[in-house]
Amino acid sequence: MSGRVLVGVKRVIDYAVKIRVKPDHSGVVTEGVKHSMNPFCEIAVEEAVKMKEKKLIKEVVAVSCGPQQVQETIRTALAMGADRGIHVEVSAKEYESLGPLQVSKILAALAKKEEAQLIILGKQAIDGDCNQTGQMTAALLDWPQGTFASEVTLEAGHVKVVREIDGGLETIKINTPAVLTADLRLNTPRYATLPNIMKAKKKKIANVKPADLGVELASKLQVLRVDEPPQREAGVKVESVDDLVGKLKEAGRI
Amino acid sequence: MHRAINKTRQLRFQSTLVVAEHNNDKLTPITLSAITAANKLGGEVSCLVAGTDCAKVVAELSKVLGVNKVLVAQHDAFKGALPEELTPIILATQQQFKFTHICAGASAFGKNLLPRVAAKLDVAPISDIIEIQSPDTFVRTIYAGNALSTVKCNESVKVFTVRGTAFEPAASEGGSATSEDVASSSAVGVSEWLEQNLSKSDRPELAGAKVVVSGGRGLKSGENFQLLYDLAETMNAAVGASRAAVDAGYVPNDMQVGQTGKIVAPTIVAINKDPEAPIFLVSDFGLVADLFKVRSLPPPLLSAGSLSLMALHAALSC
């Protein structure tokens, strides 16, 4: 096994930002808004770096798809301990319709090229909330998938994954190479320290185009419009439990 | 030779495959919501039951209103509903019947499985839809529910998962579906299901519960959650928790509600002793009271039959 782990990282609007829908309903406002690495991607990077620190794997390669700005996100992964980066260049216009199907094709092609032993992704991106890319990448490679991972144990030739499922937890054992997606409680990502941020500047980020990987970016999904959800109006204040019951009855809830 | 070409317009009828989620004993309720969604598309609805011991679930599904056909795939390889094993049978079924749509509930099962199927079919799936506007146009939430996205799908087969709380469950009686076996090939064998650790509880299951009592980090400890368990018991309610409460270790992960946990669609009743508490800005009803003094709610609130989903968000102020 190559001992190489590919980690996908996505640049998203920072989780603490209150998003605004564009007045023309074409999307969400991203210009001039703070962006960061998707929190689930941070957890994915952390898991890969921990595997390397434990000498279970040899190299962590951070990959991101998008326009120039995603290089910041790759640098953050490098500062957390990834060894090198790959920036898959996608123009701003193409990025608007870049979705899990296209990204999974890119990651699958890179995994083959890099002879990756493992791909670790975040379970979902907090912008699209799709929760698809890991599963789709595994399918394209015909690899098994360990999604919503809350615990990962790498052993010879396979990996044991404890997964968060609806009723609790389940444990599976899957052959490597495999795709894992990180759930919230897999680990607590480290902060990039200043010395590591400086070191990261020297690490290499290669540039590659989707066409070089044989991937077409055209999408058959079309966002027709984006809207704000129906506003929750401030509710009714009640004085006592009896008052609450009365108002709930009036409103036809009970 | 000149042939008169009859330009018959071939109408492509909608036909949907619902991948059933079950435990070889009972159907998981979210599948009934997926069936409702499938029926909204129009056309035939078939349900695939893949498992190690399907008979009971097939019998249950055959009576669900809105199901035309039940497809049965029984094989030991389907133990644990591993996506690597279920994907080939779904693809074979698709190859045989050529559905226009394939869907499942947006549970851990459906979310894990359907994107894998979609990638094999080289189509973009759509996750967690909350509305069907037409057979090719769906609405879903993005940014943790802070925006709604209306998406048109031009793929030849539409693959999607369905948010359970957005579609009423199909009636469990009144249907009379036919059933037929679909051939399973041998196990793929790259993955193995070892065990599960489900939280045992007499309380209603969270995702489908009519009434949800939920608590956050303000409860300060796992022991304090007992207050909510007691309150919930008087209402036959499920108990949920914010991500912060789960992260703090007060409660197990399967109780998490919210963006990356279970999405519930509640009427929110907030109880907080601070009249300025922010929860009151979003709750439908707010009771300014000390949670510790509100031990149980009177009988009228217990008729859960007529209650739409309600969450009692108990937020203690510091």
XYZ file of C-alpha atoms in Angstrom, chain A residues 2 12 41 72 92 101 138 149 178 186 188 191-192 195 197 199 205 209 245-246 253:
21
model
C 1.212 3.467 -0.914
C -17.242 27.546 2.375
C -13.174 18.887 6.166
C -6.043 29.502 1.158
C -15.582 31.100 -10.887
C -20.928 14.408 -9.133
C -16.319 5.387 -3.536
C -17.383 7.936 10.865
C -11.598 2.881 0.898
C -14.490 11.757 14.938
C -11.273 17.692 17.524
C -5.570 24.949 15.354
C -2.798 25.752 12.892
C 5.177 28.198 13.163
C 1.525 28.302 9.110
C 6.245 26.083 7.425
C 0.643 22.991 -4.142
C -7.203 21.163 -14.577
C -52.758 24.990 27.050
C -55.501 27.535 26.250
C -52.370 22.483 17.990
